[in-house]
Amino acid sequence: MRRLIFFGGAGFLLLFALSFAKPASAASSTMYTWTPSKLYKTASGAAYFRNVNSGIAVTVYSKSGKRYKVKAGGRTGYIYADNLTRSKVKKEDYFGSKIYKQAAGGPYVASVPAGKMMYIKMEATKNGMYLAHVIGTGYSGYVDKTHFIKPVVKYTWMPSKLYTSATGNSYKKTIKDGQKVSVFNGSHGRYQVKAGSSSGYIYANNLAGTLAKKTVYVSSKLYTTSSHTKYTAVIRPNKQVYVKESTQNMSHVCVVGTAQSGWIYTSHFTKPAPAAGGTTSTPKATAGTSQTGSSTAGGTTAGTATGSTSGSASGITGSAAATSGTTATTTTGNTGSGSASATTATGKTGSSSASGTTATSNNRVPRPGRLQRATLDRVPHPQRPQRARPDRVPHPERPQRATPDRVLRPERPQRAVPDQPLHPPRRQRDWMSAIIKH
């Protein structure tokens, strides 16, 4: 009896404690909306409380069909499971992408410019495509995941075609050399690039990480390979080229503004030093001082004396035995003093003491051992009379033919050409009379 009373009391106390205990809450987790979503009132109905923006954290309690029971902003409701992701991933589109409906491509819902921010559902990645939502818009779909990788800047060191695909032959346009492009990814030997507002594919060999523009100072052969065995063209001096790469003594270049590319010697970029004696300076002429000397022979000697008392005076040489000669190699020439018989420029001689004066010539050094010709103003020869050249007059024995206005010849009368009268009208044939007659 006592045992029964004891167990009865213990059971009553247990029931009393359980009546005041709170029920245990269901397990919950945090998820995020990667696209705008509706917070429905029920798990299957169409009525909803409000819209929940993308990137909002919600508390998830359970799943019912295609919807999760969640709590968002203090209100409990239901959100589609496809609109929730376990991690909040926000990326920038560097390329400018099309938002496709399917991961395999095909039709797309929109095309957005580069720089747009998107929320990504990483769990839904397939075929190299992210399931993304463009923040601030109603566009959601699949985007090439390489477009979210920050591009590498490269340069076209030669003219390059911008192909529409990684394998096809059709291209949009040709990108000039020296242009900066953004490189995203590569396949089949081509890079996916963006040049300005255009995008496409360019061969990887046509791009360089750094670009140098140099001048070729000497004539250079453009070799097909760095082994410099065969060349296709010759670059003229002072041409500019873009340099892609360089080896020990060769550089891979392309002539600016053309499609000519190949290898040239790296040493041809060095400006050659000027040749010895290449630059000359013209010395200023030093005015010499003419010296005079006394002579026992009459006359004035004009000219340039070269190295001895035997000199030229106006092209006429006079010789004498000099007692004390003074040589001169300057441009003005000197006369020596001594006993000499000289012929003057006018051909006259005299027997009186005279002082000789020299004439200044050009900056021309006299050649030793050769008689120099004086470069004075030329005077007429005394024995050759000069022919007068007055204004030309008509020859006295040849009468000049007058050329008046031409008149008609009198011996050939001109035939008058009056108005010709019209031919007298022909008689009209009476065709009716001819028919009756026949």
Coordinates of C-alpha atoms in Angstrom, one line a residue:
M1 CA 0.0 0.0 0.0
R2 CA 2.8 2.3 0.9
R3 CA 4.5 1.6 -2.4
L4 CA 1.4 2.5 -4.3
I5 CA 1.0 5.7 -2.5
F6 CA 4.7 6.6 -3.3
F7 CA 4.5 5.9 -7.0
G8 CA 1.2 7.7 -7.2
G9 CA 2.7 10.8 -5.7
A10 CA 5.8 10.7 -7.9
G11 CA 3.7 10.5 -11.1
F12 CA 1.6 13.5 -9.9
L13 CA 4.7 15.6 -9.4
L14 CA 6.1 14.6 -12.9
L15 CA 2.9 15.5 -14.6
F16 CA 2.8 18.8 -12.7
A17 CA 6.4 19.7 -13.9
L18 CA 5.7 18.8 -17.5
S19 CA 2.6 21.0 -17.6
F20 CA 4.7 24.1 -16.8
A21 CA 7.7 23.3 -19.2
K22 CA 7.9 25.2 -22.6
P23 CA 7.9 23.1 -25.8
A24 CA 11.3 22.8 -27.6
S25 CA 11.7 25.1 -30.6
A26 CA 12.4 23.5 -34.1
A27 CA 16.0 23.7 -35.5
S28 CA 16.7 26.9 -37.5
S29 CA 19.4 28.2 -39.9
T30 CA 20.3 31.4 -41.7
M31 CA 20.0 31.7 -45.5
Y32 CA 20.0 34.7 -47.9
T33 CA 17.9 35.9 -50.7
W34 CA 20.0 36.1 -53.9
T35 CA 17.0 37.5 -55.9
P36 CA 14.0 39.5 -54.9
S37 CA 11.3 37.2 -53.4
K38 CA 7.8 37.3 -52.1
L39 CA 7.0 36.4 -48.5
Y40 CA 3.9 34.3 -48.9
K41 CA 1.3 33.8 -46.1
T42 CA 1.0 30.0 -46.6
A43 CA 3.1 27.2 -48.0
S44 CA 1.0 26.9 -51.2
G45 CA -1.2 30.0 -51.6
A46 CA -0.7 33.0 -53.8
A47 CA -1.4 35.6 -51.1
Y48 CA 1.8 37.2 -49.7
F49 CA 2.7 39.8 -47.1
R50 CA 5.4 41.8 -48.9
N51 CA 8.5 41.6 -51.2
V52 CA 11.9 40.8 -49.8
N53 CA 14.9 42.4 -51.6
S54 CA 18.0 40.4 -52.7
G55 CA 20.8 40.0 -50.2
I56 CA 18.6 39.8 -47.2
A57 CA 19.3 37.3 -44.4
V58 CA 16.3 35.2 -43.3
T59 CA 15.8 32.6 -40.6
V60 CA 14.7 29.3 -42.0
Y61 CA 12.6 26.9 -39.9
S62 CA 11.4 24.1 -42.2
K63 CA 10.7 23.2 -45.7
S64 CA 7.1 22.6 -47.0
G65 CA 6.9 21.6 -50.6
K66 CA 8.8 24.1 -52.7
R67 CA 8.8 26.8 -50.1
Y68 CA 10.7 27.4 -46.9
K69 CA 9.1 28.6 -43.7
V70 CA 11.1 31.6 -42.8
K71 CA 11.2 34.7 -40.7
A72 CA 12.2 37.9 -42.5
G73 CA 12.1 41.4 -40.9
G74 CA 10.0 40.2 -37.9
R75 CA 7.4 38.5 -40.0
T76 CA 7.0 34.8 -40.6
G77 CA 6.0 33.5 -43.9
Y78 CA 7.1 31.3 -46.8
I79 CA 9.7 31.9 -49.6
Y80 CA 10.5 29.7 -52.6
A81 CA 13.5 27.5 -51.9
D82 CA 15.1 28.4 -55.3
N83 CA 15.3 32.0 -54.2
L84 CA 17.5 31.2 -51.2
T85 CA 21.2 30.5 -51.0
R86 CA 23.4 29.4 -48.1
S87 CA 26.1 32.0 -48.7
K88 CA 25.9 35.6 -49.6
V89 CA 28.2 36.2 -52.6
K90 CA 28.4 39.6 -54.3
K91 CA 30.5 40.1 -57.4
E92 CA 31.2 42.7 -60.0
D93 CA 30.8 42.0 -63.7
Y94 CA 33.9 43.4 -65.4
F95 CA 33.0 42.4 -68.9
G96 CA 29.4 43.4 -69.5
S97 CA 27.3 40.3 -69.9
K98 CA 24.2 38.8 -71.3
I99 CA 21.8 37.3 -68.8
Y100 CA 20.8 33.9 -70.3
K101 CA 17.7 31.9 -69.4
Q102 CA 19.6 28.6 -69.5
A103 CA 23.1 27.6 -68.5
A104 CA 23.6 26.3 -72.0
G105 CA 23.2 29.7 -73.5
G106 CA 20.6 30.5 -76.2
P107 CA 18.0 33.1 -75.6
Y108 CA 18.8 35.8 -73.1
V109 CA 16.7 38.2 -71.0
A110 CA 18.9 41.2 -70.9
S111 CA 22.4 42.6 -71.7
V112 CA 24.0 44.7 -68.9
P113 CA 27.1 46.9 -69.1
A114 CA 30.3 46.3 -67.3
G115 CA 30.6 47.4 -63.7
K116 CA 27.3 46.0 -62.6
M117 CA 27.1 44.3 -59.2
M118 CA 25.4 40.9 -58.9
Y119 CA 24.4 38.4 -56.2
I120 CA 25.5 34.9 -57.1
K121 CA 23.9 31.5 -56.1
M122 CA 27.0 29.4 -56.0
E123 CA 25.2 26.1 -55.6
A124 CA 23.6 26.5 -59.0
T125 CA 26.8 26.9 -61.0
K126 CA 27.0 24.7 -64.1
N127 CA 28.5 24.7 -67.6
G128 CA 30.8 27.5 -66.5
M129 CA 27.9 29.8 -65.8
Y130 CA 26.8 31.5 -62.6
L131 CA 23.1 31.9 -61.6
A132 CA 23.1 35.6 -60.8
H133 CA 20.8 38.5 -60.2
V134 CA 21.7 42.1 -61.3
I135 CA 21.3 44.2 -58.2
G136 CA 18.8 47.0 -58.6
T137 CA 17.0 45.4 -61.6
G138 CA 14.6 42.6 -62.2
Y139 CA 17.1 40.6 -64.3
S140 CA 18.1 37.1 -63.1
G141 CA 19.7 34.3 -65.1
Y142 CA 23.0 32.7 -66.1
V143 CA 26.2 34.6 -66.7
D144 CA 29.6 33.5 -67.8
K145 CA 31.6 33.1 -64.6
T146 CA 34.9 34.4 -66.3
H147 CA 33.3 37.8 -66.6
F148 CA 33.6 38.2 -62.8
I149 CA 37.4 37.8 -62.9
K150 CA 39.3 41.1 -62.9
P151 CA 40.8 41.4 -66.4
V152 CA 44.5 41.7 -67.2
V153 CA 45.6 44.7 -69.3
K154 CA 47.5 43.8 -72.5
Y155 CA 48.4 45.7 -75.7
T156 CA 48.2 44.9 -79.4
W157 CA 51.8 45.2 -80.7
M158 CA 50.5 44.5 -84.2
P159 CA 47.2 45.0 -86.1
S160 CA 44.8 42.2 -84.9
K161 CA 41.4 40.9 -85.9
L162 CA 38.7 40.9 -83.3
Y163 CA 36.9 37.5 -83.9
T164 CA 33.4 36.8 -82.9
S165 CA 34.2 33.4 -81.3
A166 CA 37.2 31.5 -80.1
T167 CA 37.3 29.2 -83.1
G168 CA 35.4 30.8 -86.0
N169 CA 36.9 32.9 -88.9
S170 CA 34.4 35.7 -88.9
Y171 CA 35.5 38.9 -87.2
K172 CA 34.0 42.2 -86.3
K173 CA 36.8 44.6 -87.1
T174 CA 40.6 45.1 -86.9
I175 CA 42.2 46.5 -83.8
K176 CA 45.1 48.9 -84.6
D177 CA 48.6 48.3 -83.1
G178 CA 49.4 50.0 -79.8
Q179 CA 45.9 49.6 -78.4
K180 CA 45.1 48.7 -74.8
V181 CA 42.7 45.8 -74.3
S182 CA 41.2 44.0 -71.2
V183 CA 41.9 40.2 -71.3
F184 CA 39.5 37.9 -69.5
N185 CA 40.2 34.3 -70.4
G186 CA 41.7 32.2 -73.2
S187 CA 40.9 29.2 -75.2
H188 CA 42.0 27.7 -78.6
G189 CA 44.9 30.1 -78.8
R190 CA 42.7 33.2 -78.5
Y191 CA 41.9 35.5 -75.6
Q192 CA 38.5 36.9 -74.9
V193 CA 39.1 40.6 -74.7
K194 CA 37.3 43.9 -74.5
A195 CA 38.6 46.8 -76.6
G196 CA 36.7 50.0 -75.9
S197 CA 33.0 49.2 -76.3
S198 CA 33.7 46.1 -78.5
S199 CA 34.3 42.6 -77.3
G200 CA 35.6 39.5 -79.0
Y201 CA 38.6 37.2 -79.4
I202 CA 42.2 38.0 -80.4
Y203 CA 45.1 35.7 -81.0
A204 CA 47.3 35.4 -77.9
N205 CA 50.4 35.9 -80.0
N206 CA 49.2 39.4 -81.0
L207 CA 49.1 40.6 -77.4
A208 CA 52.0 41.8 -75.1
G209 CA 52.0 42.5 -71.4
T210 CA 54.2 45.6 -71.9
L211 CA 54.7 47.6 -75.1
A212 CA 57.8 49.6 -76.0
K213 CA 58.0 52.0 -79.0
K214 CA 61.5 52.4 -80.4
T215 CA 63.2 54.0 -83.3
V216 CA 65.4 52.0 -85.8
Y217 CA 68.4 54.2 -86.6
V218 CA 70.0 52.0 -89.3
S219 CA 68.7 50.0 -92.3
S220 CA 67.5 46.7 -90.8
K221 CA 66.5 43.4 -92.3
L222 CA 63.2 42.0 -91.0
Y223 CA 63.9 38.3 -90.3
T224 CA 61.2 35.6 -90.0
T225 CA 62.8 34.1 -86.9
S226 CA 65.4 35.0 -84.2
S227 CA 68.0 32.8 -86.0
H228 CA 68.2 35.6 -88.6
T229 CA 68.5 33.3 -91.6
K230 CA 65.7 34.5 -93.9
Y231 CA 64.2 38.0 -94.1
T232 CA 61.0 39.3 -95.7
A233 CA 61.6 43.1 -95.8
V234 CA 64.0 45.8 -95.0
I235 CA 63.2 48.6 -92.6
R236 CA 64.5 52.0 -93.5
P237 CA 66.3 54.2 -91.0
N238 CA 64.4 56.4 -88.5
K239 CA 61.3 54.1 -88.7
Q240 CA 59.4 53.4 -85.4
V241 CA 58.5 49.9 -84.3
Y242 CA 56.6 48.3 -81.4
V243 CA 58.8 45.8 -79.5
K244 CA 57.0 42.7 -78.2
E245 CA 60.0 40.8 -76.8
S246 CA 63.8 40.7 -76.9
T247 CA 66.4 38.0 -76.7
Q248 CA 70.1 38.4 -76.2
N249 CA 70.7 40.2 -79.5
M250 CA 67.4 40.1 -81.4
S251 CA 64.0 41.8 -80.9
H252 CA 60.6 40.8 -82.1
V253 CA 59.0 44.0 -83.6
C254 CA 56.3 45.3 -85.8
V255 CA 56.6 48.5 -87.9
V256 CA 54.2 51.1 -86.5
G257 CA 51.1 51.6 -88.7
T258 CA 51.8 48.4 -90.8
A259 CA 51.5 44.7 -90.6
Q260 CA 55.2 44.1 -91.2
S261 CA 56.5 42.1 -88.3
G262 CA 59.7 40.0 -87.6
W263 CA 63.0 40.0 -85.9
I264 CA 65.8 42.6 -86.1
Y265 CA 69.1 43.2 -84.3
T266 CA 68.6 44.9 -81.0
S267 CA 71.8 47.0 -81.6
H268 CA 69.9 48.8 -84.4
F269 CA 68.0 50.7 -81.7
T270 CA 71.2 52.5 -80.6
K271 CA 71.8 55.8 -82.3
P272 CA 75.2 55.7 -84.0
A273 CA 77.9 58.2 -83.0
P274 CA 78.8 60.9 -85.5
A275 CA 81.8 60.0 -87.7
A276 CA 85.2 61.6 -87.0
G277 CA 85.5 64.9 -88.8
G278 CA 81.9 64.8 -89.6
T279 CA 81.3 68.1 -88.1
T280 CA 83.5 70.9 -89.3
S281 CA 83.7 74.5 -88.3
T282 CA 84.6 77.2 -90.7
P283 CA 87.3 79.4 -89.2
K284 CA 86.9 83.1 -89.5
A285 CA 89.3 84.7 -92.0
T286 CA 92.0 86.8 -90.3
A287 CA 92.7 90.0 -92.0
G288 CA 96.4 90.1 -92.8
T289 CA 98.4 93.3 -92.7
S290 CA 100.0 94.2 -95.9
Q291 CA 103.7 95.2 -95.7
T292 CA 105.5 97.5 -98.0
G293 CA 109.1 97.6 -99.1
S294 CA 111.3 99.9 -101.1
S295 CA 112.4 99.0 -104.6
T296 CA 114.8 100.5 -107.0
A297 CA 112.5 99.5 -109.9
G298 CA 109.6 101.8 -110.8
G299 CA 106.1 100.6 -110.8
T300 CA 103.6 99.3 -108.4
T301 CA 103.3 95.6 -107.9
A302 CA 99.8 94.3 -107.2
G303 CA 99.1 90.7 -106.2
T304 CA 99.9 88.1 -103.7
A305 CA 103.5 87.2 -102.9
T306 CA 104.1 83.6 -102.1
G307 CA 107.2 82.5 -100.3
S308 CA 109.8 84.5 -102.3
T309 CA 110.3 87.8 -104.0
S310 CA 109.3 86.1 -107.3
G311 CA 105.5 86.7 -107.4
S312 CA 102.6 87.3 -109.6
A313 CA 101.2 90.7 -110.2
S314 CA 97.9 90.8 -112.1
G315 CA 98.8 87.6 -113.8
I316 CA 102.2 89.1 -115.1
T317 CA 105.3 87.8 -113.4
G318 CA 108.3 89.9 -112.5
S319 CA 111.5 88.4 -111.3
A320 CA 114.5 89.9 -109.7
A321 CA 117.4 89.0 -107.4
A322 CA 116.1 89.9 -103.9
T323 CA 118.4 91.3 -101.3
S324 CA 116.0 90.8 -98.5
G325 CA 112.7 88.9 -99.2
T326 CA 109.8 88.5 -96.9
T327 CA 107.5 85.5 -97.5
A328 CA 103.8 85.6 -96.9
T329 CA 101.2 82.8 -96.7
T330 CA 98.3 84.8 -95.5
T331 CA 95.3 85.7 -97.4
T332 CA 96.4 89.3 -98.0
G333 CA 99.9 88.6 -99.3
N334 CA 103.0 90.7 -98.7
T335 CA 105.6 92.3 -101.0
G336 CA 109.2 92.0 -100.4
S337 CA 111.8 94.7 -100.5
G338 CA 114.7 94.3 -102.9
S339 CA 116.1 95.1 -106.3
A340 CA 113.5 93.9 -108.8
S341 CA 112.1 94.9 -112.1
A342 CA 108.3 94.5 -112.0
T343 CA 105.6 95.0 -114.5
T344 CA 102.6 96.7 -113.2
A345 CA 99.0 95.7 -113.8
T346 CA 98.7 98.4 -116.5
G347 CA 101.8 97.3 -118.4
K348 CA 103.8 100.4 -117.7
T349 CA 107.2 100.4 -116.1
G350 CA 109.0 103.2 -114.3
S351 CA 112.4 103.9 -112.8
S352 CA 111.5 105.4 -109.5
S353 CA 111.3 104.2 -106.0
A354 CA 107.8 103.0 -105.2
S355 CA 106.1 101.1 -102.5
G356 CA 104.2 98.0 -103.4
T357 CA 100.7 97.4 -102.1
T358 CA 99.0 94.0 -102.0
A359 CA 95.4 93.1 -102.8
T360 CA 93.3 91.1 -100.5
S361 CA 92.0 87.9 -101.9
N362 CA 89.6 85.3 -100.6
N363 CA 90.3 82.8 -97.8
R364 CA 92.4 80.8 -100.2
V365 CA 95.8 79.5 -99.1
P366 CA 98.3 79.8 -102.0
R367 CA 99.8 76.6 -103.2
P368 CA 103.6 76.6 -102.9
G369 CA 105.7 76.4 -106.0
R370 CA 102.9 77.7 -108.2
L371 CA 102.5 81.2 -109.5
Q372 CA 99.4 82.8 -108.1
R373 CA 97.0 84.8 -110.2
A374 CA 95.9 88.0 -108.8
T375 CA 92.2 88.4 -108.3
L376 CA 91.9 92.1 -108.8
D377 CA 89.1 93.8 -110.7
R378 CA 89.6 92.9 -114.3
V379 CA 90.7 95.8 -116.5
P380 CA 90.7 95.9 -120.3
H381 CA 93.8 94.7 -122.1
P382 CA 95.8 97.8 -123.2
Q383 CA 96.6 96.3 -126.7
R384 CA 93.1 95.0 -127.5
P385 CA 90.6 97.7 -128.2
Q386 CA 87.3 97.1 -126.6
R387 CA 84.3 96.7 -128.9
A388 CA 81.6 99.2 -128.2
R389 CA 78.2 97.6 -127.6
P390 CA 75.7 100.4 -127.9
D391 CA 72.0 99.8 -128.2
R392 CA 71.4 97.7 -131.2
V393 CA 70.2 99.7 -134.2
P394 CA 68.8 98.5 -137.5
H395 CA 71.4 97.5 -140.2
P396 CA 71.9 100.5 -142.5
E397 CA 72.0 98.4 -145.7
R398 CA 69.0 96.2 -144.9
P399 CA 65.7 98.1 -145.0
Q400 CA 63.3 97.1 -142.4
R401 CA 60.1 95.5 -143.6
A402 CA 57.1 97.3 -142.5
T403 CA 54.4 95.3 -140.9
P404 CA 51.3 97.5 -141.0
D405 CA 47.8 96.2 -140.6
R406 CA 47.2 93.6 -143.3
V407 CA 45.0 94.8 -146.1
L408 CA 43.3 93.0 -149.0
R409 CA 45.4 92.4 -152.0
P410 CA 44.3 94.9 -154.8
E411 CA 45.0 92.5 -157.7
R412 CA 42.6 89.9 -156.3
P413 CA 39.1 91.4 -156.2
Q414 CA 36.9 89.9 -153.6
R415 CA 33.8 88.0 -154.9
A416 CA 30.6 89.4 -153.6
V417 CA 28.3 87.0 -151.9
P418 CA 24.8 88.5 -152.1
D419 CA 21.9 87.0 -150.4
Q420 CA 20.9 84.0 -152.5
P421 CA 17.3 84.0 -153.5
L422 CA 15.2 81.1 -152.7
H423 CA 14.7 78.5 -155.4
P424 CA 11.5 79.2 -157.3
P425 CA 8.8 76.9 -156.0
R426 CA 8.2 73.8 -158.0
R427 CA 4.9 73.2 -159.5
Q428 CA 2.9 70.9 -157.4
R429 CA 1.7 67.8 -159.0
D430 CA -2.0 67.3 -159.1
W431 CA -2.2 63.7 -158.0
M432 CA -6.0 63.5 -158.6
S433 CA -5.5 64.6 -162.2
A434 CA -2.8 62.0 -162.7
I435 CA -5.1 59.2 -161.4
I436 CA -8.0 60.3 -163.7
K437 CA -5.6 60.5 -166.7
H438 CA -4.4 57.0 -166.2

